[in-house]
mmCIF file of C-alpha atoms in Angstrom:
data_model
loop_
_atom_site.group_PDB
_atom_site.id
_atom_site.type_symbol
_atom_site.label_atom_id
_atom_site.label_comp_id
_atom_site.label_asym_id
_atom_site.label_seq_id
_atom_site.Cartn_x
_atom_site.Cartn_y
_atom_site.Cartn_z
ATOM 1 C CA UNK A 1338 17.040 -101.463 59.859
ATOM 2 C CA UNK A 1339 18.130 -98.116 60.053
ATOM 3 C CA UNK A 1340 17.784 -95.066 57.706
ATOM 4 C CA UNK A 1341 18.103 -91.193 57.689
ATOM 5 C CA UNK A 1342 16.250 -89.060 55.458
ATOM 6 C CA UNK A 1343 16.240 -85.659 56.013
ATOM 7 C CA UNK A 1344 17.284 -83.346 53.136
ATOM 8 C CA UNK A 1345 18.750 -80.042 54.892
ATOM 9 C CA UNK A 1346 18.694 -76.910 52.792
ATOM 10 C CA UNK A 1347 15.610 -73.610 53.516
ATOM 11 C CA UNK A 1348 13.281 -75.892 54.395
ATOM 12 C CA UNK A 1349 14.814 -77.655 57.608
ATOM 13 C CA UNK A 1350 16.026 -77.106 60.771
ATOM 14 C CA UNK A 1351 20.276 -78.294 61.208
ATOM 15 C CA UNK A 1352 19.288 -79.167 64.345
ATOM 16 C CA UNK A 1353 16.508 -82.120 62.889
ATOM 17 C CA UNK A 1354 18.955 -83.126 60.954
ATOM 18 C CA UNK A 1355 21.664 -83.953 64.180
ATOM 19 C CA UNK A 1356 18.425 -85.287 65.475
ATOM 20 C CA UNK A 1357 18.415 -87.559 61.997
ATOM 21 C CA UNK A 1358 22.054 -88.537 61.942
ATOM 22 C CA UNK A 1359 22.084 -88.901 66.069
ATOM 23 C CA UNK A 1360 19.734 -91.660 66.212
ATOM 24 C CA UNK A 1361 20.787 -93.291 63.409
ATOM 25 C CA UNK A 1362 24.244 -93.166 65.505
ATOM 26 C CA UNK A 1363 22.905 -94.664 68.559
ATOM 27 C CA UNK A 1364 21.523 -97.661 66.493
ATOM 28 C CA UNK A 1365 24.321 -98.286 65.183
ATOM 29 C CA UNK A 1366 25.840 -98.164 68.147
ATOM 30 C CA UNK A 1367 23.400 -100.708 69.512
ATOM 31 C CA UNK A 1368 24.110 -102.854 67.338
ATOM 32 C CA UNK A 1369 27.423 -103.475 67.327
ATOM 33 C CA UNK A 1370 27.004 -103.426 70.685
ATOM 34 C CA UNK A 1371 24.268 -106.681 71.006
ATOM 35 C CA UNK A 1372 27.303 -108.161 68.648
ATOM 36 C CA UNK A 1373 30.705 -107.189 70.666
ATOM 37 C CA UNK A 1374 32.327 -104.329 67.945
ATOM 38 C CA UNK A 1375 32.718 -100.478 68.927
ATOM 39 C CA UNK A 1376 32.536 -98.049 67.374
ATOM 40 C CA UNK A 1377 35.524 -96.208 66.987
ATOM 41 C CA UNK A 1378 34.818 -92.322 67.608
ATOM 42 C CA UNK A 1379 38.272 -91.838 65.457
ATOM 43 C CA UNK A 1380 38.247 -93.817 62.410
ATOM 44 C CA UNK A 1381 34.215 -92.601 62.142
ATOM 45 C CA UNK A 1382 33.772 -90.442 59.188
ATOM 46 C CA UNK A 1383 30.300 -88.963 58.464
ATOM 47 C CA UNK A 1384 29.957 -87.426 54.834
ATOM 48 C CA UNK A 1385 26.546 -85.203 54.274
ATOM 49 C CA UNK A 1386 25.379 -86.135 50.936
ATOM 50 C CA UNK A 1387 23.943 -83.112 49.133
ATOM 51 C CA UNK A 1388 23.526 -82.445 44.783
ATOM 52 C CA UNK A 1389 25.380 -81.720 43.024
ATOM 53 C CA UNK A 1390 24.591 -78.927 42.111
ATOM 54 C CA UNK A 1391 23.517 -77.167 45.381
ATOM 55 C CA UNK A 1392 25.667 -74.531 46.065
ATOM 56 C CA UNK A 1393 24.621 -74.304 50.184
ATOM 57 C CA UNK A 1394 27.772 -74.755 51.887
ATOM 58 C CA UNK A 1395 28.731 -77.879 53.464
ATOM 59 C CA UNK A 1396 27.203 -78.140 57.085
ATOM 60 C CA UNK A 1397 30.253 -78.597 58.959
ATOM 61 C CA UNK A 1398 28.452 -76.751 61.832
ATOM 62 C CA UNK A 1399 27.467 -80.206 62.926
ATOM 63 C CA UNK A 1400 29.256 -81.815 65.688
ATOM 64 C CA UNK A 1401 28.318 -85.111 65.671
ATOM 65 C CA UNK A 1402 28.426 -87.740 69.181
ATOM 66 C CA UNK A 1403 30.651 -90.420 68.532
ATOM 67 C CA UNK A 1404 30.795 -92.538 72.269
ATOM 68 C CA UNK A 1405 30.878 -88.626 73.889
ATOM 69 C CA UNK A 1406 33.566 -87.857 70.966
ATOM 70 C CA UNK A 1407 32.276 -85.031 68.595
ATOM 71 C CA UNK A 1408 32.772 -85.946 65.393
ATOM 72 C CA UNK A 1409 31.760 -83.123 62.314
ATOM 73 C CA UNK A 1410 31.392 -83.468 59.219
ATOM 74 C CA UNK A 1411 34.017 -84.116 56.223
ATOM 75 C CA UNK A 1412 33.885 -83.792 52.302
ATOM 76 C CA UNK A 1413 35.464 -87.008 51.589
ATOM 77 C CA UNK A 1414 34.512 -90.403 53.222
ATOM 78 C CA UNK A 1415 36.878 -93.652 52.861
ATOM 79 C CA UNK A 1416 34.496 -97.463 52.355
ATOM 80 C CA UNK A 1417 36.266 -100.378 51.634
ATOM 81 C CA UNK A 1418 38.474 -98.231 49.474
ATOM 82 C CA UNK A 1419 36.556 -96.462 47.000
ATOM 83 C CA UNK A 1420 36.440 -92.776 48.549
ATOM 84 C CA UNK A 1421 33.088 -90.432 47.731
ATOM 85 C CA UNK A 1422 32.543 -86.393 48.387
ATOM 86 C CA UNK A 1423 29.273 -85.118 48.973
ATOM 87 C CA UNK A 1424 28.427 -84.872 45.535
ATOM 88 C CA UNK A 1425 29.552 -88.642 45.055
ATOM 89 C CA UNK A 1426 31.461 -87.499 41.833
ATOM 90 C CA UNK A 1427 34.038 -89.795 42.450
ATOM 91 C CA UNK A 1428 36.729 -87.807 42.050
ATOM 92 C CA UNK A 1429 37.857 -88.207 45.288
ATOM 93 C CA UNK A 1430 38.348 -91.778 44.225
ATOM 94 C CA UNK A 1431 39.898 -90.896 40.669
ATOM 95 C CA UNK A 1432 42.621 -88.295 41.681
ATOM 96 C CA UNK A 1433 43.843 -91.222 44.710
ATOM 97 C CA UNK A 1434 44.187 -94.130 42.103
ATOM 98 C CA UNK A 1435 45.524 -91.990 39.432
ATOM 99 C CA UNK A 1436 47.893 -91.217 42.386
ATOM 100 C CA UNK A 1437 48.779 -94.488 43.041
ATOM 101 C CA UNK A 1438 48.731 -96.352 39.719
ATOM 102 C CA UNK A 1439 51.137 -92.768 38.739
ATOM 103 C CA UNK A 1440 53.157 -93.965 41.567
ATOM 104 C CA UNK A 1441 53.580 -97.680 40.715
ATOM 105 C CA UNK A 1442 53.914 -97.066 36.837
ATOM 106 C CA UNK A 1443 56.817 -94.594 38.969
ATOM 107 C CA UNK A 1444 58.940 -97.444 39.962
ATOM 108 C CA UNK A 1445 57.926 -100.093 37.382
ATOM 109 C CA UNK A 1446 59.955 -97.915 35.117
ATOM 110 C CA UNK A 1447 62.489 -98.213 37.272
ATOM 111 C CA UNK A 1448 63.139 -102.131 36.551
ATOM 112 C CA UNK A 1449 61.515 -102.498 33.198
ATOM 113 C CA UNK A 1450 64.187 -103.158 31.487
ATOM 114 C CA UNK A 1451 65.658 -106.140 32.957
ATOM 115 C CA UNK A 1452 62.319 -107.893 32.823
ATOM 116 C CA UNK A 1453 60.731 -110.229 30.650
ATOM 117 C CA UNK A 1454 57.520 -108.695 28.546
ATOM 118 C CA UNK A 1455 55.043 -111.484 29.954
ATOM 119 C CA UNK A 1456 56.292 -110.325 33.432
ATOM 120 C CA UNK A 1457 55.652 -107.084 32.639
ATOM 121 C CA UNK A 1458 51.837 -108.013 32.059
ATOM 122 C CA UNK A 1459 51.395 -110.118 35.148
ATOM 123 C CA UNK A 1460 53.153 -106.241 37.209
ATOM 124 C CA UNK A 1461 50.679 -104.032 35.529
ATOM 125 C CA UNK A 1462 47.671 -106.434 36.127
ATOM 126 C CA UNK A 1463 48.837 -107.015 39.244
ATOM 127 C CA UNK A 1464 49.214 -103.067 40.530
ATOM 128 C CA UNK A 1465 47.505 -100.982 37.782
ATOM 129 C CA UNK A 1466 44.233 -102.726 36.698
ATOM 130 C CA UNK A 1467 44.002 -104.279 40.069
ATOM 131 C CA UNK A 1468 43.439 -100.247 41.152
ATOM 132 C CA UNK A 1469 41.749 -99.027 37.935
ATOM 133 C CA UNK A 1470 39.171 -102.369 38.236
ATOM 134 C CA UNK A 1471 38.350 -102.435 41.738
ATOM 135 C CA UNK A 1472 34.757 -100.684 42.333
ATOM 136 C CA UNK A 1473 34.588 -98.945 38.701
ATOM 137 C CA UNK A 1474 30.872 -99.904 38.169
ATOM 138 C CA UNK A 1475 30.841 -96.852 40.890
ATOM 139 C CA UNK A 1476 32.413 -94.349 38.438
ATOM 140 C CA UNK A 1477 29.659 -94.748 35.661
ATOM 141 C CA UNK A 1478 28.601 -91.426 34.848
ATOM 142 C CA UNK A 1479 32.050 -90.158 35.689
ATOM 143 C CA UNK A 1480 33.287 -87.015 34.163
ATOM 144 C CA UNK A 1481 35.566 -87.234 30.755
ATOM 145 C CA UNK A 1482 38.388 -85.280 32.484
ATOM 146 C CA UNK A 1483 38.151 -88.204 34.757
ATOM 147 C CA UNK A 1484 38.173 -90.754 32.846
ATOM 148 C CA UNK A 1485 41.022 -89.086 30.842
ATOM 149 C CA UNK A 1486 42.653 -89.504 33.330
ATOM 150 C CA UNK A 1487 42.253 -92.513 34.235
ATOM 151 C CA UNK A 1488 42.743 -93.568 30.065
ATOM 152 C CA UNK A 1489 46.181 -91.712 30.129
ATOM 153 C CA UNK A 1490 47.012 -94.110 32.891
ATOM 154 C CA UNK A 1491 46.336 -97.462 31.271
ATOM 155 C CA UNK A 1492 48.210 -95.868 27.809
ATOM 156 C CA UNK A 1493 51.413 -95.552 29.818
ATOM 157 C CA UNK A 1494 50.592 -98.700 31.223
ATOM 158 C CA UNK A 1495 50.347 -100.339 28.106
ATOM 159 C CA UNK A 1496 53.621 -98.161 26.921
ATOM 160 C CA UNK A 1497 55.705 -100.044 29.852
ATOM 161 C CA UNK A 1498 55.021 -103.371 28.418
ATOM 162 C CA UNK A 1499 56.179 -102.293 24.955
ATOM 163 C CA UNK A 1500 58.917 -99.841 26.341
ATOM 164 C CA UNK A 1501 57.717 -97.154 24.333
ATOM 165 C CA UNK A 1502 57.558 -93.502 25.327
ATOM 166 C CA UNK A 1503 56.210 -91.744 22.146
ATOM 167 C CA UNK A 1504 52.077 -90.614 21.219
ATOM 168 C CA UNK A 1505 51.716 -93.325 18.562
ATOM 169 C CA UNK A 1506 49.955 -96.995 18.806
ATOM 170 C CA UNK A 1507 49.458 -96.901 21.773
ATOM 171 C CA UNK A 1508 45.616 -98.071 20.792
ATOM 172 C CA UNK A 1509 47.102 -100.811 18.124
ATOM 173 C CA UNK A 1510 49.746 -101.473 21.715
ATOM 174 C CA UNK A 1511 46.914 -102.060 23.947
ATOM 175 C CA UNK A 1512 44.793 -104.485 21.337
ATOM 176 C CA UNK A 1513 47.695 -106.117 20.609
ATOM 177 C CA UNK A 1514 48.091 -107.042 25.208
ATOM 178 C CA UNK A 1515 44.109 -107.425 25.006
ATOM 179 C CA UNK A 1516 43.878 -104.727 27.320
ATOM 180 C CA UNK A 1517 40.265 -103.014 27.276
ATOM 181 C CA UNK A 1518 39.857 -99.737 27.385
ATOM 182 C CA UNK A 1519 39.217 -97.744 31.080
ATOM 183 C CA UNK A 1520 35.444 -96.867 29.541
ATOM 184 C CA UNK A 1521 34.863 -100.263 28.556
ATOM 185 C CA UNK A 1522 36.268 -101.954 31.799
ATOM 186 C CA UNK A 1523 33.502 -99.514 33.260
ATOM 187 C CA UNK A 1524 30.410 -100.478 31.342
ATOM 188 C CA UNK A 1525 31.560 -103.813 31.827
#
């Protein structure tokens, strides 16, 4: 097992961090070669994490060698469909989920008048709730603002089922459909 245990800051030399990451990449490359796999430098993303209160700049000046191509650390990286940022705040993931769900809801509203209620509910589970629920255990501790953004998507989806565009009664409609609020979907 190979891991990186380096802290970047005033007391740590940038070259030490680079050397540590480079050794880890070498171990990964060797393991992949032994298992008949190839590390694709074009798809390789390197994310250097820092604390939420850390105001130091991301060490973008670190260029790492991946199969003779230079890769620089990025501010956001995707792993198994979940987007991570340098502070692990999950803002990048929430933004992408909201964007994808908004697009799907827009398309659903276009055809919604022609669909029976049970089909609308099935479509919501398939297109909206699956996105809201995917990786939601990683959303524990997100900001209230991000939680509110996700809840607005679920509220819009609930209104879609009932064909309601108003602000009243979303909680009751959600209960009628047996939809848990986003906060509890994350905790559950």
